[in-house]
mmCIF file of N, CA and C in Angstrom:
data_model
loop_
_atom_site.group_PDB
_atom_site.id
_atom_site.type_symbol
_atom_site.label_atom_id
_atom_site.label_comp_id
_atom_site.label_asym_id
_atom_site.label_seq_id
_atom_site.Cartn_x
_atom_site.Cartn_y
_atom_site.Cartn_z
ATOM 1 N N MET N 1 -2.487 -10.549 -0.165
ATOM 2 C CA MET N 1 -2.844 -9.302 0.732
ATOM 3 C C MET N 1 -3.739 -8.236 0.560
ATOM 4 N N LYS N 2 -4.620 -8.197 -0.186
ATOM 5 C CA LYS N 2 -5.673 -6.984 -0.335
ATOM 6 C C LYS N 2 -6.724 -7.872 0.384
ATOM 7 N N ALA N 3 -6.569 -8.854 0.889
ATOM 8 C CA ALA N 3 -7.974 -9.886 1.778
ATOM 9 C C ALA N 3 -7.626 -9.165 3.362
ATOM 10 N N TRP N 4 -6.151 -8.938 3.256
ATOM 11 C CA TRP N 4 -5.889 -8.494 4.693
ATOM 12 C C TRP N 4 -6.093 -7.249 4.999
ATOM 13 N N MET N 5 -5.994 -6.671 4.215
ATOM 14 C CA MET N 5 -6.581 -5.023 3.839
ATOM 15 C C MET N 5 -7.986 -4.737 3.813
ATOM 16 N N GLY N 6 -8.963 -5.814 3.642
ATOM 17 C CA GLY N 6 -10.507 -5.612 3.607
ATOM 18 C C GLY N 6 -11.002 -6.138 2.129
ATOM 19 N N ALA N 7 -9.935 -5.968 1.392
ATOM 20 C CA ALA N 7 -10.550 -6.370 0.260
ATOM 21 C C ALA N 7 -10.850 -8.080 -0.418
ATOM 22 N N THR N 8 -11.738 -7.821 -0.930
ATOM 23 C CA THR N 8 -11.921 -9.311 -1.573
ATOM 24 C C THR N 8 -12.090 -9.691 -2.777
ATOM 25 N N HIS N 9 -11.916 -8.587 -3.958
ATOM 26 C CA HIS N 9 -11.323 -8.721 -5.172
ATOM 27 C C HIS N 9 -10.768 -7.533 -5.777
ATOM 28 N N PHE N 10 -10.512 -7.411 -7.241
ATOM 29 C CA PHE N 10 -9.927 -6.161 -7.942
ATOM 30 C C PHE N 10 -11.084 -5.291 -8.193
ATOM 31 N N LEU N 11 -11.326 -3.953 -8.267
ATOM 32 C CA LEU N 11 -12.072 -3.101 -8.923
ATOM 33 C C LEU N 11 -12.075 -2.858 -10.181
ATOM 34 N N MET N 12 -10.620 -3.269 -11.023
ATOM 35 C CA MET N 12 -10.454 -2.826 -12.297
ATOM 36 C C MET N 12 -10.263 -3.766 -13.108
ATOM 37 N N LYS N 13 -10.772 -3.665 -14.113
ATOM 38 C CA LYS N 13 -10.219 -4.067 -15.422
ATOM 39 C C LYS N 13 -9.411 -4.507 -16.095
ATOM 40 N N GLY N 14 -8.626 -5.440 -16.418
ATOM 41 C CA GLY N 14 -8.120 -5.428 -17.692
ATOM 42 C C GLY N 14 -6.702 -5.491 -16.895
ATOM 43 N N LEU N 15 -5.270 -6.117 -17.531
ATOM 44 C CA LEU N 15 -4.247 -6.297 -17.064
ATOM 45 C C LEU N 15 -3.592 -5.072 -16.513
ATOM 46 N N LYS N 16 -3.661 -4.012 -16.946
ATOM 47 C CA LYS N 16 -2.741 -2.728 -16.864
ATOM 48 C C LYS N 16 -3.215 -2.216 -15.266
ATOM 49 N N ASN N 17 -4.591 -2.183 -15.257
ATOM 50 C CA ASN N 17 -5.333 -1.342 -14.417
ATOM 51 C C ASN N 17 -5.295 -1.987 -12.900
ATOM 52 N N VAL N 18 -5.278 -3.310 -13.116
ATOM 53 C CA VAL N 18 -5.380 -4.187 -12.055
ATOM 54 C C VAL N 18 -3.713 -3.835 -11.442
ATOM 55 N N GLN N 19 -2.725 -4.272 -12.209
ATOM 56 C CA GLN N 19 -1.002 -4.022 -11.777
ATOM 57 C C GLN N 19 -1.302 -2.883 -11.205
ATOM 58 N N THR N 20 -1.806 -1.894 -11.909
ATOM 59 C CA THR N 20 -1.507 -0.493 -10.856
ATOM 60 C C THR N 20 -2.482 -0.551 -9.979
ATOM 61 N N GLU N 21 -3.785 -0.782 -9.909
ATOM 62 C CA GLU N 21 -4.211 -1.186 -8.300
ATOM 63 C C GLU N 21 -3.704 -2.235 -7.371
ATOM 64 N N MET N 22 -3.253 -2.860 -7.646
ATOM 65 C CA MET N 22 -2.294 -4.008 -6.879
ATOM 66 C C MET N 22 -0.899 -2.861 -6.934
ATOM 67 N N SER N 23 -0.232 -2.191 -7.395
ATOM 68 C CA SER N 23 0.921 -1.533 -6.724
ATOM 69 C C SER N 23 0.667 -0.871 -5.466
ATOM 70 N N LEU N 24 -0.824 0.080 -6.107
ATOM 71 C CA LEU N 24 -1.076 0.478 -4.981
ATOM 72 C C LEU N 24 -1.598 -0.140 -3.659
ATOM 73 N N SER N 25 -1.657 -0.905 -3.397
ATOM 74 C CA SER N 25 -2.424 -1.926 -2.133
ATOM 75 C C SER N 25 -0.726 -2.192 -1.549
ATOM 76 N N VAL N 26 0.352 -2.279 -2.413
ATOM 77 C CA VAL N 26 1.481 -2.995 -1.896
ATOM 78 C C VAL N 26 2.039 -1.533 -1.407
ATOM 79 N N LEU N 27 2.189 -0.075 -1.790
ATOM 80 C CA LEU N 27 2.474 0.756 -1.460
ATOM 81 C C LEU N 27 1.812 0.806 0.046
ATOM 82 N N ALA N 28 0.121 0.936 -0.129
ATOM 83 C CA ALA N 28 -0.480 1.435 1.208
ATOM 84 C C ALA N 28 0.273 0.365 1.879
ATOM 85 N N TYR N 29 0.270 -1.006 2.411
ATOM 86 C CA TYR N 29 0.823 -2.340 3.119
ATOM 87 C C TYR N 29 2.111 -1.712 3.304
ATOM 88 N N ASN N 30 2.911 -1.366 2.936
ATOM 89 C CA ASN N 30 4.231 -0.522 3.131
ATOM 90 C C ASN N 30 4.180 0.365 4.021
ATOM 91 N N LEU N 31 3.795 1.433 3.630
ATOM 92 C CA LEU N 31 3.390 2.243 4.822
ATOM 93 C C LEU N 31 2.476 2.169 6.067
ATOM 94 N N LYS N 32 1.748 1.339 5.808
ATOM 95 C CA LYS N 32 1.150 0.722 7.217
ATOM 96 C C LYS N 32 2.055 0.185 7.822
ATOM 97 N N ARG N 33 2.692 -0.490 7.282
ATOM 98 C CA ARG N 33 3.979 -1.182 7.996
ATOM 99 C C ARG N 33 5.012 -0.017 8.637
ATOM 100 N N MET N 34 5.372 0.312 7.996
ATOM 101 C CA MET N 34 6.327 1.441 8.492
ATOM 102 C C MET N 34 5.596 2.418 9.663
ATOM 103 N N VAL N 35 4.156 3.128 9.543
ATOM 104 C CA VAL N 35 4.168 3.482 10.541
ATOM 105 C C VAL N 35 4.005 2.741 11.719
ATOM 106 N N ALA N 36 4.035 1.280 11.982
ATOM 107 C CA ALA N 36 3.763 0.360 12.979
ATOM 108 C C ALA N 36 4.424 0.384 13.602
ATOM 109 N N ILE N 37 5.980 0.370 12.701
ATOM 110 C CA ILE N 37 7.339 -0.018 13.223
ATOM 111 C C ILE N 37 7.995 1.360 13.615
ATOM 112 N N MET N 38 7.932 2.656 12.551
ATOM 113 C CA MET N 38 8.517 3.387 13.228
ATOM 114 C C MET N 38 8.301 4.611 13.929
ATOM 115 N N GLY N 39 6.358 4.926 13.418
ATOM 116 C CA GLY N 39 5.827 5.886 14.458
ATOM 117 C C GLY N 39 5.716 6.814 13.566
ATOM 118 N N VAL N 40 4.840 7.778 13.234
ATOM 119 C CA VAL N 40 3.970 8.168 12.067
ATOM 120 C C VAL N 40 4.984 9.817 12.511
ATOM 121 N N LYS N 41 5.172 10.626 13.673
ATOM 122 C CA LYS N 41 6.652 11.245 13.333
ATOM 123 C C LYS N 41 7.917 11.064 12.985
ATOM 124 N N PRO N 42 8.620 9.869 13.439
ATOM 125 C CA PRO N 42 9.590 9.659 12.183
ATOM 126 C C PRO N 42 10.115 9.283 11.534
ATOM 127 N N LEU N 43 8.714 9.095 11.152
ATOM 128 C CA LEU N 43 8.353 8.253 9.154
ATOM 129 C C LEU N 43 8.475 9.484 8.440
ATOM 130 N N ILE N 44 7.147 10.615 9.080
ATOM 131 C CA ILE N 44 7.151 11.681 8.444
ATOM 132 C C ILE N 44 8.667 12.685 8.477
ATOM 133 N N ALA N 45 9.241 12.527 9.166
ATOM 134 C CA ALA N 45 10.946 13.066 9.225
ATOM 135 C C ALA N 45 11.702 12.808 8.290
ATOM 136 N N ALA N 46 11.440 11.498 7.965
ATOM 137 C CA ALA N 46 12.487 10.295 7.190
ATOM 138 C C ALA N 46 12.389 10.644 5.709
ATOM 139 N N ILE N 47 10.704 10.724 5.449
ATOM 140 C CA ILE N 47 10.194 11.482 4.332
ATOM 141 C C ILE N 47 10.690 12.432 3.820
ATOM 142 N N LYS N 48 10.825 13.866 4.784
ATOM 143 C CA LYS N 48 11.117 15.294 4.359
ATOM 144 C C LYS N 48 12.820 15.302 4.107
ATOM 145 N N ALA N 49 13.572 14.247 4.826
ATOM 146 C CA ALA N 49 14.468 14.381 4.576
ATOM 147 C C ALA N 49 14.947 13.579 3.347
ATOM 148 N N THR N 50 14.205 13.341 2.873
ATOM 149 C CA THR N 50 14.506 12.893 1.132
ATOM 150 C C THR N 50 14.488 13.904 -0.013
#
């Protein structure tokens, strides 16, 4: 997944740091998908509604 987003390796060292970096990558990937599916304005409205 990181390779799809332009990264070739983890920048951090240590399991906890790598887990955090991967979690942030997954979050970014999911937000990118939601923008593609819903569009920016509906996504912002949905985030504000929660």
